[in-house]
mmCIF file of C-alpha atoms in Angstrom:
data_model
loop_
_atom_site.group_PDB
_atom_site.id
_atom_site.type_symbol
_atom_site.label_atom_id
_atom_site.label_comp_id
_atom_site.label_asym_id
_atom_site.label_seq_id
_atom_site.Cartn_x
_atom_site.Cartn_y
_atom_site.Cartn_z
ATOM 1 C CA UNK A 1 -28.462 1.822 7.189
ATOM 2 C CA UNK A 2 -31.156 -0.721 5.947
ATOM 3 C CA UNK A 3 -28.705 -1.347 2.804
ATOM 4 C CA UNK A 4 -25.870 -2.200 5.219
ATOM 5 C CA UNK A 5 -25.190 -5.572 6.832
ATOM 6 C CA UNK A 6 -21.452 -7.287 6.363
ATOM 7 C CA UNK A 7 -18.578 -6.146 4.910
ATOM 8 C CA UNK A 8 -18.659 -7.043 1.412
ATOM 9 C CA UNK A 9 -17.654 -4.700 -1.505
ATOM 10 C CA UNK A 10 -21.462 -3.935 -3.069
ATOM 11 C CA UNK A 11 -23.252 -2.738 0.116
ATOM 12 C CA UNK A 12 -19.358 -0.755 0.696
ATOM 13 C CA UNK A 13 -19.891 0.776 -2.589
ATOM 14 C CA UNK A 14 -23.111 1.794 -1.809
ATOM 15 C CA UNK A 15 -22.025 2.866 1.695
ATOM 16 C CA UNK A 16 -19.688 5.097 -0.299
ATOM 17 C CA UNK A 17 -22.032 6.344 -3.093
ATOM 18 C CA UNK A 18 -24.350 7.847 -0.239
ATOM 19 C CA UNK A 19 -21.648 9.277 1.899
ATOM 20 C CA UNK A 20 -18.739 10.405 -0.150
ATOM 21 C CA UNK A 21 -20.244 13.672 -1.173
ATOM 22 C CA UNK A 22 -21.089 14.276 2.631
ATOM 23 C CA UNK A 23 -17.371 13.277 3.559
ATOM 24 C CA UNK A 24 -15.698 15.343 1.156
ATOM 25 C CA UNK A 25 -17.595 18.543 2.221
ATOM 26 C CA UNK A 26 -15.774 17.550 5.199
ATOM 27 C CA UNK A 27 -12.523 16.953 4.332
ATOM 28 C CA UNK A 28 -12.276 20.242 2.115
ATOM 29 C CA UNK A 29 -13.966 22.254 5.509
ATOM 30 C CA UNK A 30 -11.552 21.064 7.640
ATOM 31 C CA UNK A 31 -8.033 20.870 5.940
ATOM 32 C CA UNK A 32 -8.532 22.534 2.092
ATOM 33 C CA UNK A 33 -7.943 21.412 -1.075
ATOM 34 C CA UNK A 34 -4.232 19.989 -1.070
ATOM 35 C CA UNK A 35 -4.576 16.891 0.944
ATOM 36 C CA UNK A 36 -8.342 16.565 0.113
ATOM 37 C CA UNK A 37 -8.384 13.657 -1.982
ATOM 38 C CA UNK A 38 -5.848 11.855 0.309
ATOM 39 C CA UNK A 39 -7.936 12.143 3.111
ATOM 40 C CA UNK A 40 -11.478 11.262 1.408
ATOM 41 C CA UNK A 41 -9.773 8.014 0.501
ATOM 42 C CA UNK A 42 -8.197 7.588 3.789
ATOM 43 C CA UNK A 43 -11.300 8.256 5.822
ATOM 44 C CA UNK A 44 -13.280 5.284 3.032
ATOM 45 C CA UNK A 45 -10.281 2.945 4.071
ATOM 46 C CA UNK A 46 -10.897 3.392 7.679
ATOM 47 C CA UNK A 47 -14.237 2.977 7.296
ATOM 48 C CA UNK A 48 -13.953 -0.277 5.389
ATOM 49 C CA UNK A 49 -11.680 -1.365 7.874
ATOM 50 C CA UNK A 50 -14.023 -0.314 10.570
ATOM 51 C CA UNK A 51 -17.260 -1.939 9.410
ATOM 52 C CA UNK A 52 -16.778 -4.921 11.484
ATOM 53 C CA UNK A 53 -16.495 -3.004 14.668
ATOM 54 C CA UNK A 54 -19.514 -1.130 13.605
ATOM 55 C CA UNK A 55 -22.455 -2.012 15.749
ATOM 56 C CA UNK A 56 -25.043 0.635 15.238
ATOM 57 C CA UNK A 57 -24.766 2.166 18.549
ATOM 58 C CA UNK A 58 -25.129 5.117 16.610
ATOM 59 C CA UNK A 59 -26.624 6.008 13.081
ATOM 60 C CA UNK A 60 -24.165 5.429 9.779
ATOM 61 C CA UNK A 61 -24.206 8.896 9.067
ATOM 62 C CA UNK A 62 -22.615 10.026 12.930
ATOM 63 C CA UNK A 63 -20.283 7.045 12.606
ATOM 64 C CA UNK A 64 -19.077 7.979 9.362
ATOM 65 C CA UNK A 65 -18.309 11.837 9.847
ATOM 66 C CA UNK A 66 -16.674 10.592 13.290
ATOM 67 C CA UNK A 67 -14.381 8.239 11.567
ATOM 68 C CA UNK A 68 -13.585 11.316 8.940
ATOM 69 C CA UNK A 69 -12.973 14.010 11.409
ATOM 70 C CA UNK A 70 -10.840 11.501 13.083
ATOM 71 C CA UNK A 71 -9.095 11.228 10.307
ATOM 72 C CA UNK A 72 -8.512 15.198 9.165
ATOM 73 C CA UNK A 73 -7.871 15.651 12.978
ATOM 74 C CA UNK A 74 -4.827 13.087 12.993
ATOM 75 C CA UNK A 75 -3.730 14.954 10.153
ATOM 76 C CA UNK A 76 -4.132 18.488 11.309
ATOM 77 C CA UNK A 77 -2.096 16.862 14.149
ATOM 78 C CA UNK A 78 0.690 16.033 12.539
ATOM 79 C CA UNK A 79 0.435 19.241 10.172
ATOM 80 C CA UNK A 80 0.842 21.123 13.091
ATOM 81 C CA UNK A 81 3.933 18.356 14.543
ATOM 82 C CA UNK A 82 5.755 19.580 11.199
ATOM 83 C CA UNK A 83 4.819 23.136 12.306
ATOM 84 C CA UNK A 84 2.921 23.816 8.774
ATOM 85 C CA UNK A 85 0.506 26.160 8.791
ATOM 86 C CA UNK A 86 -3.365 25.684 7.974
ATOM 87 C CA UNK A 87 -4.224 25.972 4.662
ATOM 88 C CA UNK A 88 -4.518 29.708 3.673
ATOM 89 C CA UNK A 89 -6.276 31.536 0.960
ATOM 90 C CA UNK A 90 -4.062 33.993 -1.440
ATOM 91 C CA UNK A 91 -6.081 37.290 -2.166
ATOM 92 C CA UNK A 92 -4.439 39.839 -4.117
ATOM 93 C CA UNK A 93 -6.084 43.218 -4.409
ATOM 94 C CA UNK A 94 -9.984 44.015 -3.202
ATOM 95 C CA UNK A 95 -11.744 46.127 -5.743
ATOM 96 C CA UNK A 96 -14.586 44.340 -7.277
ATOM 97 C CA UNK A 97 -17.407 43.084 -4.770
ATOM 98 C CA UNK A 98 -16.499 39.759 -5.682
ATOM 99 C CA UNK A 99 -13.146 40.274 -4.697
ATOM 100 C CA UNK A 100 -15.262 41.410 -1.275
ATOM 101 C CA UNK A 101 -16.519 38.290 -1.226
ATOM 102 C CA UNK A 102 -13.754 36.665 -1.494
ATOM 103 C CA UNK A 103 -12.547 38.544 1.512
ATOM 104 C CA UNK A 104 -15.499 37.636 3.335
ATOM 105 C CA UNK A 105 -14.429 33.836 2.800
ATOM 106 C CA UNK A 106 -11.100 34.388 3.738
ATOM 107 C CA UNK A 107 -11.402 36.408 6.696
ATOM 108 C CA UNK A 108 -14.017 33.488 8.209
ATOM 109 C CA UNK A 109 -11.370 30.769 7.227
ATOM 110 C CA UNK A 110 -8.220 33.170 8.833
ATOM 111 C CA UNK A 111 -10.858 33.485 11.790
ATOM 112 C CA UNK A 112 -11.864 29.745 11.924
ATOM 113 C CA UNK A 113 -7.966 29.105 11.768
ATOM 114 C CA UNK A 114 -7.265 31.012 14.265
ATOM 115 C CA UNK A 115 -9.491 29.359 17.114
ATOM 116 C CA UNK A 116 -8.733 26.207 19.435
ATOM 117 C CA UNK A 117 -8.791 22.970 17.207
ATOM 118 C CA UNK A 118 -11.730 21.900 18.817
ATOM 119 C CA UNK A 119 -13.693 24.743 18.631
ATOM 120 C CA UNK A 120 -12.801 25.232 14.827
ATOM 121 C CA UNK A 121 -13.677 21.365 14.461
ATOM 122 C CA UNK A 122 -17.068 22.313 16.548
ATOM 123 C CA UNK A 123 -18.158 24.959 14.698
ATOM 124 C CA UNK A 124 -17.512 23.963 11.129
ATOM 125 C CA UNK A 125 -19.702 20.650 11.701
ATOM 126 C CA UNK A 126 -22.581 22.426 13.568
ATOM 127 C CA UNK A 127 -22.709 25.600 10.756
ATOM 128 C CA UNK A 128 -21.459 24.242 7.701
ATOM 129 C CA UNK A 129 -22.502 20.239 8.378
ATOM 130 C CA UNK A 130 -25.977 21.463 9.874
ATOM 131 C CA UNK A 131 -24.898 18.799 12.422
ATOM 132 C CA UNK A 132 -27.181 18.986 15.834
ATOM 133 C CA UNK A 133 -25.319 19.667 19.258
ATOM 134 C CA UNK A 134 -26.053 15.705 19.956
ATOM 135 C CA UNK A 135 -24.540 14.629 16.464
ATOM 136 C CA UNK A 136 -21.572 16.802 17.333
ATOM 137 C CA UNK A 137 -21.194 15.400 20.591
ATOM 138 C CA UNK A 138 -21.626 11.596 19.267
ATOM 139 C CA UNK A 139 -18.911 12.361 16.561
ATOM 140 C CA UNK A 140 -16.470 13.957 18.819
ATOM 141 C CA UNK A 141 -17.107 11.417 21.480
ATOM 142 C CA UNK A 142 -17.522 14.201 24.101
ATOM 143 C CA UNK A 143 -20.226 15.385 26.952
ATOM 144 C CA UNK A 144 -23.301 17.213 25.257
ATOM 145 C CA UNK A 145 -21.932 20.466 27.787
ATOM 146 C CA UNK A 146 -18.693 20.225 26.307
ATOM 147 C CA UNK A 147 -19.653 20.911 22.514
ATOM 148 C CA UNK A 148 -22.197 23.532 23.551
ATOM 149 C CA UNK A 149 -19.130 25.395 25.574
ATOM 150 C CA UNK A 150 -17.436 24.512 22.412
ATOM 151 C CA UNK A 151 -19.270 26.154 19.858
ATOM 152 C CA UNK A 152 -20.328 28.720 22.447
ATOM 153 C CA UNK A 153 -16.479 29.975 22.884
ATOM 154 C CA UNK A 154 -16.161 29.458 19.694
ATOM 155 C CA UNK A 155 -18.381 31.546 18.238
ATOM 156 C CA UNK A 156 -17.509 34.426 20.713
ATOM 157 C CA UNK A 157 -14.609 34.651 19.304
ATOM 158 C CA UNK A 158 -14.846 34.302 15.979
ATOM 159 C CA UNK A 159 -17.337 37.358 15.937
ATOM 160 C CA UNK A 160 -14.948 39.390 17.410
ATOM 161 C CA UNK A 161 -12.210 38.333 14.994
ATOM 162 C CA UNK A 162 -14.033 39.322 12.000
ATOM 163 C CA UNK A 163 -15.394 42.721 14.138
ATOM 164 C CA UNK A 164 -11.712 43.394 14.441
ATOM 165 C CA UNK A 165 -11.747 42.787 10.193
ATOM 166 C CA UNK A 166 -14.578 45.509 9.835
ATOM 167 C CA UNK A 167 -17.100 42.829 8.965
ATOM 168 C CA UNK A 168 -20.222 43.278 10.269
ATOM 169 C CA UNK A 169 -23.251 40.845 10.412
ATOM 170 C CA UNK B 1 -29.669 26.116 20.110
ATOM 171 C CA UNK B 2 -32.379 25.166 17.010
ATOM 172 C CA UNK B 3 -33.715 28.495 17.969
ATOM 173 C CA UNK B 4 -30.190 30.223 18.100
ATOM 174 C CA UNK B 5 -29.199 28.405 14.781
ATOM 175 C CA UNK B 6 -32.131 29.630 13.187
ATOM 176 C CA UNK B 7 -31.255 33.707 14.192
ATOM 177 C CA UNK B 8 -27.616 33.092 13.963
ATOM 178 C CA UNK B 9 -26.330 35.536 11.978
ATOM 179 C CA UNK B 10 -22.738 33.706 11.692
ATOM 180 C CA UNK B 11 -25.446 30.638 9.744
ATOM 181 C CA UNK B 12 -26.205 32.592 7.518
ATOM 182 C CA UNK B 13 -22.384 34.052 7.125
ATOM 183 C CA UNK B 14 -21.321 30.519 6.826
ATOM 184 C CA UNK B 15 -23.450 29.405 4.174
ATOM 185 C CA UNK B 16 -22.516 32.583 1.951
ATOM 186 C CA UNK B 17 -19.233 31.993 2.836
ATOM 187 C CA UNK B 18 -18.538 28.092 1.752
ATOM 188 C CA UNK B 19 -16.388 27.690 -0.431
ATOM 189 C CA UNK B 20 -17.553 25.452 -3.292
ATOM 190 C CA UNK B 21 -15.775 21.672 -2.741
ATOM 191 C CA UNK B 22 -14.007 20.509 -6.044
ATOM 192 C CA UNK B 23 -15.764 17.701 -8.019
ATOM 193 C CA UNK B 24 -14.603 14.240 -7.179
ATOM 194 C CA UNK B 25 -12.208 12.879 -9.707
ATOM 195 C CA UNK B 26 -13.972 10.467 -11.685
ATOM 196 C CA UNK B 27 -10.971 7.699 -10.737
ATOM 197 C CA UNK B 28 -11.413 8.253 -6.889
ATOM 198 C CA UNK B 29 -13.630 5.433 -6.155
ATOM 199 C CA UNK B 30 -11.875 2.905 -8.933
ATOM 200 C CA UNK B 31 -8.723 3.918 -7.175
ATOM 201 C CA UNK B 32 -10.303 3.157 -3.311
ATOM 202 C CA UNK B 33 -11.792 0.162 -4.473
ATOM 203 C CA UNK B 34 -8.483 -1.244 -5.730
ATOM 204 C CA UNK B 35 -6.710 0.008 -2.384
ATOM 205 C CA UNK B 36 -9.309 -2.098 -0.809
ATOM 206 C CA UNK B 37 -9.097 -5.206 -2.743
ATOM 207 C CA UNK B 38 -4.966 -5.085 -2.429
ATOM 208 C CA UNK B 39 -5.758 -4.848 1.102
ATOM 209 C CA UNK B 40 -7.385 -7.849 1.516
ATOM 210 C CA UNK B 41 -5.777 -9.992 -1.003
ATOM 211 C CA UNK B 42 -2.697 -10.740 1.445
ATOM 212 C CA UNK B 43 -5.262 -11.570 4.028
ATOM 213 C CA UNK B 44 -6.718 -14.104 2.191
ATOM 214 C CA UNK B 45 -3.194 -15.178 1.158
ATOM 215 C CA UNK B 46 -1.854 -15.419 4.557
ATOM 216 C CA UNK B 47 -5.545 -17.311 5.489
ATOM 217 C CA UNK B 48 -4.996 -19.691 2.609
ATOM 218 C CA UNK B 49 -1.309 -20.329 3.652
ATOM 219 C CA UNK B 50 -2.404 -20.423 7.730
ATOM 220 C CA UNK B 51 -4.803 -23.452 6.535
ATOM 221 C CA UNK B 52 -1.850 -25.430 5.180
ATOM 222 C CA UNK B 53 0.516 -24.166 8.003
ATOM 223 C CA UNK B 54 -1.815 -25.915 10.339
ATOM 224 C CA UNK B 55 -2.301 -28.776 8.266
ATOM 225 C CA UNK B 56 1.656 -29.386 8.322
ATOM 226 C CA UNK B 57 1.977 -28.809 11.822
ATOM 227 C CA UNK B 58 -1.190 -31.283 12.993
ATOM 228 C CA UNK B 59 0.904 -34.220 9.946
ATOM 229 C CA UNK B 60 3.667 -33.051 12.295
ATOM 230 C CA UNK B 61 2.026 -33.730 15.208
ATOM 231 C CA UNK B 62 0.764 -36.931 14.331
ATOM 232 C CA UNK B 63 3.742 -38.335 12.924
ATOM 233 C CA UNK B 64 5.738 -37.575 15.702
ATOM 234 C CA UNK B 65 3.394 -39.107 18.423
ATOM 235 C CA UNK B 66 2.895 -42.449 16.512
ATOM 236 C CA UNK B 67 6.750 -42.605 15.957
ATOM 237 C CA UNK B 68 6.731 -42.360 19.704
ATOM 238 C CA UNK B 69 4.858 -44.866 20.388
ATOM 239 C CA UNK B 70 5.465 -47.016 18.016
ATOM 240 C CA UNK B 71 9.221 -46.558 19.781
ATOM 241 C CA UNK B 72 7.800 -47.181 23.134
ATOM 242 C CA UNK B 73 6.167 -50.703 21.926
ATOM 243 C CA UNK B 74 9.165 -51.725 20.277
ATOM 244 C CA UNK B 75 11.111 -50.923 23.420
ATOM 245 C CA UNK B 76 8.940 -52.984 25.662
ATOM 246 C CA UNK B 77 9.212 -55.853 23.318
ATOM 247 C CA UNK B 78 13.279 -55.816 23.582
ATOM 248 C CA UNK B 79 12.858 -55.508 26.978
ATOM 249 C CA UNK B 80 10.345 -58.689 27.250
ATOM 250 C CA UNK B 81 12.928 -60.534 24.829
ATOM 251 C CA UNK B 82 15.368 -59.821 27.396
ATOM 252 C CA UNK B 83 13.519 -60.826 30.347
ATOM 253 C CA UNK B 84 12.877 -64.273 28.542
ATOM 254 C CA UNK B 85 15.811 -64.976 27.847
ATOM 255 C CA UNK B 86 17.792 -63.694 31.082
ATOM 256 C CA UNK B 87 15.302 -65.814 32.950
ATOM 257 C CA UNK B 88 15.631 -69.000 30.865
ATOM 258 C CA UNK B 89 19.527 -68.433 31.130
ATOM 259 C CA UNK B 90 18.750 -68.523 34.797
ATOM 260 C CA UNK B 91 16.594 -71.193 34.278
ATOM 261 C CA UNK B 92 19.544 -73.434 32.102
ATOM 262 C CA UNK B 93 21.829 -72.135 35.274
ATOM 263 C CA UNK B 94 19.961 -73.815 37.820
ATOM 264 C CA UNK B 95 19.580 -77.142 35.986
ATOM 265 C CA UNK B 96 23.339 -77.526 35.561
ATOM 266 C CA UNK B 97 23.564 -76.297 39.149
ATOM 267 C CA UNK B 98 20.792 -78.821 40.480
ATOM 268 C CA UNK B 99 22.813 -81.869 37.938
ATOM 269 C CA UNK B 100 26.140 -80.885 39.414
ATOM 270 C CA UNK B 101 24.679 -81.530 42.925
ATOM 271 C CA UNK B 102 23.094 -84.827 41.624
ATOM 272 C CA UNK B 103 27.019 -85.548 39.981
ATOM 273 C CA UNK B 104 28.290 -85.336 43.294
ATOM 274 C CA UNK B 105 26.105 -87.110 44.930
ATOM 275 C CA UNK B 106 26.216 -90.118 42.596
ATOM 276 C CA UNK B 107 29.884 -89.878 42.827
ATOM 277 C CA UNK B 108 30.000 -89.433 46.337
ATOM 278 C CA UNK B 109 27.737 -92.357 46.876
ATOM 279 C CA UNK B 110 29.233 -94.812 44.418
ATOM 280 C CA UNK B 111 32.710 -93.897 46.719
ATOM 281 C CA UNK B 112 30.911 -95.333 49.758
ATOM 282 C CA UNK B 113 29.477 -98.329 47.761
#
C-alpha cells in the first residue's frame, strides 16, 4: 500500500505487478479458463477506475480481490441469465492414477459447482485464497456470522457430495 | 476456524486438487495498459474541449450583457433628446402664445387710443 497514492499509470503498474498473479488465481477458481483473461483485464479496469474511490478503509489486497470477485460474480450472473452452465472438466476414461487425480479435481469442481453461489464463492477464497473468515467477510461485504454459516454449509455439503463420489478424506 | 483450517481435511484436498492457472500472456498488461490510456484520452479530450466550451459561453456572456447595456444607455440618451426637445417645443409654444396675447393687447389698445 506504501507504493500507492494517486492514480497515475507507474504506481497502477505496480499495483498490477503485485496483484495480478493473486487475481488471476482468482479468476481461473471461480469461472475457468475460457473467460479468464477477459475477466483479469476487466477486474484491472475496474480497479483503475476505482482507485479514486479507494480510501483505505480496508487493506489493497481485500479491496482488490473484492473488486475481482465482484467482477467473476457479475459474470457468473449473467452466465447463469443465458442459462450456460459452469465451466466443466471433460474426463474420458480412469485407469492410470493420474487419471484418478484428475477425477479427484473434477469431482471437487462438479461438487463446488454444485453448491449455492455464495457458498462456492465462500469456500474457494477461504481454502484455495487462504483468505481469513474477516478477509472473506470484508470482500463479500457481509456479517462475519454470515461467511462462517457460509463456509460452514458449505463445506457440509460438499463432503457429502464427494462421499456420494466414493472419495474419502 | 485457524484451528479447523489447520485439521481440515477438505485444505488439504483443495490444495492437491488446484488446478494449475495458465501463464499470463506476455501481451496482457501491454494490452490493459492501452485499454486504460484509450480510456482516458476522451476524458482529457472532452476536459480540453469543456475549457473552451466555457470560455465561449463566459465571451457569450459578456458580449451579450455589454450589448445590453450599451442599448440601455443609448436608449436613455434618445429619450433625454426627446425630452429636450419636446420641452423646448413647449417652451417656443408658450412664447408665441405669451406674444399673441401681447399682439392683442397692443392691438386692442391702439383701437381705444
Amino acid at each position: 500500500m506504501g507504493f500507492f497514492h494517486a492514480k497515475s499509470l507507474p504506481s497502477f503498474e505496480k499495483l498490477y505487478e503485485e496483484y495480478q498473479g493473486m487475481v488471476r488465481h482468482l479468476v481461473f477458481r471461480m469461472v475457468g479458463e475460457e473467460a479468464l483473461e477477459d475477466l483479469v483485464q476487466e477486474s484491472f479496469l475496474r480497479i483503475w477506475r476505482g482507485l479514486p474511490k479507494f480510501k483505505g478503509e480496508s487493506s489493497l489486497k481485500t479491496w482488490v480481490y473484492r473488486v475481482a470477485t465482484n467482477v467473476c460474480l457479475d459474470f457468473l450472473k449473467k452466465q447463469k441469465k443465458l442459462g450456460k452452465e459452469l465451466y466443466e472438466i471433460e474426463l474420458g476414461q480412469l485407469n492410470s492414477k493420474l487419471d484418478q487425480d484428475l477425477y479427484q479435481q473434477k469431482s471437487l469442481h462438479e461438487g463446488l459447482n454444485t453448491l449455492k453461489e455464495e457458498q462456492r464463492t465462500a469456500l474457494i477464497l477461504f481454502y484455495w485464497e487462504e483468505l481469513s473468515l474477516k478477509e472473506i467477510a470484508k470482500v463479500l461485504g457481509v456479517a462475519l456470522g454470515t461467511v462462517q454459516s457460509r463456509v460452514f454449509h458449505g463445506r457440509k455439503n460438499l463432503l457429502q457430495f464427494l462421499k456420494e463420489k466414493g472419495i474419502t478424506l | 476456524m485457524k484451528h479447523l483450517k489447520q485439521e481440515d481435511p477438505l485444505k488439504d484436498f483443495f490444495s492437491k486438487n488446484a488446478f494449475l492457472v495458465p501463464v499470463a500472456p506476455t501481451e496482457a498488461k501491454t494490452r490493459l495498459l492501452e485499454k486504460i490510456k484509450a480510456e482516458e484520452a476522451p476524458k482529457s479530450f472532452w476536459q480540453a474541449q469543456s475549457v473552451w466550451a466555457m470560455a465561449l459561453v463566459l465571451v457569450f456572456l459578456i458580449g451579450s450583457l455589454t450589448w445590453h447595456f450599451q442599448g440601455q444607455k443609448q436608449d436613455s440618451y434618445v429619450s433625454q433628446e426627446d425630452y429636450i426637445e419636446s420641452s423646448f417645443a413647449e417652451y417656443l409654444g408658450g412664447l408665441e402664445e405669451k406674444e399673441d396675447a401681447i399682439g392683442a393687447d397692443y392691438l386692442a389698445l391702439a383701437e381705444t387710443i
